[in-house]
mmCIF file of C-alpha atoms in Angstrom:
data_model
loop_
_atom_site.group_PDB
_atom_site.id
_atom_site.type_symbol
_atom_site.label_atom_id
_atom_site.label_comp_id
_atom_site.label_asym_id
_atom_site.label_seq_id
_atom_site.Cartn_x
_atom_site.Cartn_y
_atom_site.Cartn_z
ATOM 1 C CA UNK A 9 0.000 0.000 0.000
ATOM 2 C CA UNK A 10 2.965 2.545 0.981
ATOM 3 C CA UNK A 11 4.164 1.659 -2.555
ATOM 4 C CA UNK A 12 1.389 2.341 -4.743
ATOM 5 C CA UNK A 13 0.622 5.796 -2.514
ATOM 6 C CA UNK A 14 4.495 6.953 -3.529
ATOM 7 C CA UNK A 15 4.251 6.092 -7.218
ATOM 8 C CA UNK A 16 0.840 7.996 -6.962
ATOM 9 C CA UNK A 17 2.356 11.224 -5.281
ATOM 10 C CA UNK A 18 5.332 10.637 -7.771
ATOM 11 C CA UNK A 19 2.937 10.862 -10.827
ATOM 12 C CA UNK A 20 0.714 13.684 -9.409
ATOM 13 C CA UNK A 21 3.881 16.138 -8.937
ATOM 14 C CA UNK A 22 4.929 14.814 -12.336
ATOM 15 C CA UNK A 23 2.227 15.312 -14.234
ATOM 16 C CA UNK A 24 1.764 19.069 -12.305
ATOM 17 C CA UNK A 25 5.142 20.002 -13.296
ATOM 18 C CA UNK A 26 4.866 18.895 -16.638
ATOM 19 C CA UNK A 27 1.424 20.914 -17.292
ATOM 20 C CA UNK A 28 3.231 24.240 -15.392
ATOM 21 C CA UNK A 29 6.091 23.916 -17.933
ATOM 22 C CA UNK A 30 3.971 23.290 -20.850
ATOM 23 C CA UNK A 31 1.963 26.614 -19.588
ATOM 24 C CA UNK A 32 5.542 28.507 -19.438
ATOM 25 C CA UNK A 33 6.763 27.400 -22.336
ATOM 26 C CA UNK A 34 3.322 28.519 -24.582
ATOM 27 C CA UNK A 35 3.410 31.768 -23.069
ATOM 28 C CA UNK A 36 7.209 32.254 -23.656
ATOM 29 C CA UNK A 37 6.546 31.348 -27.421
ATOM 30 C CA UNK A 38 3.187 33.716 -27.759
ATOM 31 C CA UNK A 39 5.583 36.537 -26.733
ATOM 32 C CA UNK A 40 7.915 35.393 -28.711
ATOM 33 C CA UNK A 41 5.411 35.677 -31.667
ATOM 34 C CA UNK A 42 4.213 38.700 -30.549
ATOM 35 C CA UNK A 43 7.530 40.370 -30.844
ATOM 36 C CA UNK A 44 8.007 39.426 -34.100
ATOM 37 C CA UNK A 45 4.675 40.418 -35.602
ATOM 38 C CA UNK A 46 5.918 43.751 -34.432
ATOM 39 C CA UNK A 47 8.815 43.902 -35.889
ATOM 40 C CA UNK A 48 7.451 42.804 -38.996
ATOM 41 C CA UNK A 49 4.379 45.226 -39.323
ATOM 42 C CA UNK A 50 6.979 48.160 -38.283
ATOM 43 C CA UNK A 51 8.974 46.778 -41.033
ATOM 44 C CA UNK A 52 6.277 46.813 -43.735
ATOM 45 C CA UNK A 53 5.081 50.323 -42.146
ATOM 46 C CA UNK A 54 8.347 51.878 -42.879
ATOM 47 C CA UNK A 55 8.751 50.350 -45.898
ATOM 48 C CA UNK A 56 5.447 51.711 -47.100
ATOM 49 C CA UNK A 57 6.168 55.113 -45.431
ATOM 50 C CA UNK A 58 9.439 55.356 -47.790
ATOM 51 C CA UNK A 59 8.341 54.168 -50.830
ATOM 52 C CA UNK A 60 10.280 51.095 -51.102
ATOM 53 C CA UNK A 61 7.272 48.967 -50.988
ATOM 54 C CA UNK A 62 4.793 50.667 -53.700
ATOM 55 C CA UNK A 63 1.180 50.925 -52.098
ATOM 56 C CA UNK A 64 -1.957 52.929 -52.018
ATOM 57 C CA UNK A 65 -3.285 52.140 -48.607
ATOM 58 C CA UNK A 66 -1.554 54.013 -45.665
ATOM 59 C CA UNK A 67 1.729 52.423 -43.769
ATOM 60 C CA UNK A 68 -0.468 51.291 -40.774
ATOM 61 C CA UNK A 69 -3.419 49.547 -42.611
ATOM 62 C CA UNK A 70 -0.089 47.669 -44.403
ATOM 63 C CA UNK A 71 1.623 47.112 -40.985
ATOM 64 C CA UNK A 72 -2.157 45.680 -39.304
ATOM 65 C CA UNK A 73 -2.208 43.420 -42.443
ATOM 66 C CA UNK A 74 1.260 41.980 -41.650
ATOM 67 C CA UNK A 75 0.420 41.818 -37.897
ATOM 68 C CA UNK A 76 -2.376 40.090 -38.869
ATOM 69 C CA UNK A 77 -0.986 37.364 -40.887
ATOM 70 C CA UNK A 78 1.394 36.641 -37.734
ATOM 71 C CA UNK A 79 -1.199 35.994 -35.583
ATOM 72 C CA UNK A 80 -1.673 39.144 -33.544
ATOM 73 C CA UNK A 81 -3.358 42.265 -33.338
ATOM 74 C CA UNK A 82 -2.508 45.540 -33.724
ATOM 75 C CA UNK A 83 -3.369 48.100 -30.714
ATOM 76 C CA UNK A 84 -1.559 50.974 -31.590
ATOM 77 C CA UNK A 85 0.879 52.430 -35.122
ATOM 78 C CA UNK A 86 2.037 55.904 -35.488
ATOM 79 C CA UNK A 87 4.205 56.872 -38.558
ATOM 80 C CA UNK A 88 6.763 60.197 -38.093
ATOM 81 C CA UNK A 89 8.015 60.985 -41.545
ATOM 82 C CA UNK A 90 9.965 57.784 -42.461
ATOM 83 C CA UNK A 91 9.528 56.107 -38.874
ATOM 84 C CA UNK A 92 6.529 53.909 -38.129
ATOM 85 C CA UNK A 93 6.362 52.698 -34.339
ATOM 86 C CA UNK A 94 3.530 49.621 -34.049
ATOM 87 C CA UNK A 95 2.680 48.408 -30.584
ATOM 88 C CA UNK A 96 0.972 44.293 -31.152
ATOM 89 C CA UNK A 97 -0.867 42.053 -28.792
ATOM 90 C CA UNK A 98 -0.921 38.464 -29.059
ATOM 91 C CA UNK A 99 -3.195 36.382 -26.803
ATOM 92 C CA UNK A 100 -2.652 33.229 -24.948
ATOM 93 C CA UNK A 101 -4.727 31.259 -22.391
ATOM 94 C CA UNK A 102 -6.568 34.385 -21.620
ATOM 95 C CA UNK A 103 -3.334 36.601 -21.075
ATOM 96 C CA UNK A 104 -2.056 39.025 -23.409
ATOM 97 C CA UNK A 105 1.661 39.310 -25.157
ATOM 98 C CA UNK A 106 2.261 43.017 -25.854
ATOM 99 C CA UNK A 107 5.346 43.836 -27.998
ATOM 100 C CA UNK A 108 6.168 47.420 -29.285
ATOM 101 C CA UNK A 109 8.614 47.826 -32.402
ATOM 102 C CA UNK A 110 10.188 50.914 -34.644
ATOM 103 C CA UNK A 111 11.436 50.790 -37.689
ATOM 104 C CA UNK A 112 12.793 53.491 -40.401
ATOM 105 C CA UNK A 113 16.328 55.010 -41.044
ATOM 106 C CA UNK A 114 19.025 55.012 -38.519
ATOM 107 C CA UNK A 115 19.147 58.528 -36.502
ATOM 108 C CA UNK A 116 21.041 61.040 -37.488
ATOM 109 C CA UNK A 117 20.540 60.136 -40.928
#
């Protein structure tokens, strides 16, 4: 009896660990995501901004189409001259990723 209440303990700590790492390691790779859907839609916002991606539609409907084909959402984009900034939000298990990015020419320039 002592034997099979161990290996039962033994499992239940297992199995908890293994389901609190799984948890960690979803939310580490929805952030991850998250971060690059902003980097991307900054990217494509600049880009647009500069005229070295030819489009009619503004730089931030172009960077919440790229954010949106990553998987996330875009909450805020703001373009100065040649330099979009796009904040994105990514959701997982009912918590939210939030990654800001900027893109455009290097300062000073």
């Amino acid at each position: 009896m002592a034997g099979t209440a161990f290996a039962t303990g033994v499992l239940a700590v297992t199995a908890t660990l293994a389901l609190g790492l799984a948890a960690v390691g979803g939310a580490s790779a929805t952030a991850q995501r998250s971060a690059a859907a902003a980097d991307a839609a900054a990217l494509a916002a600049a880009d647009t901004a500069s005229g070295a991606v030819a489009s009619g539609d503004d730089p931030c409907v172009v960077a919440e189409r790229v954010a949106a084909a990553s998987g996330a959402a875009m909450v805020d984009c703001s373009v100065d001259g040649l330099v979009a900034t796009v904040q994105v939000q990514a959701a997982y298990a009912g918590l939210a990723a939030v990654a800001r990015a900027r893109a455009g020419p290097p300062e000073g320039s």
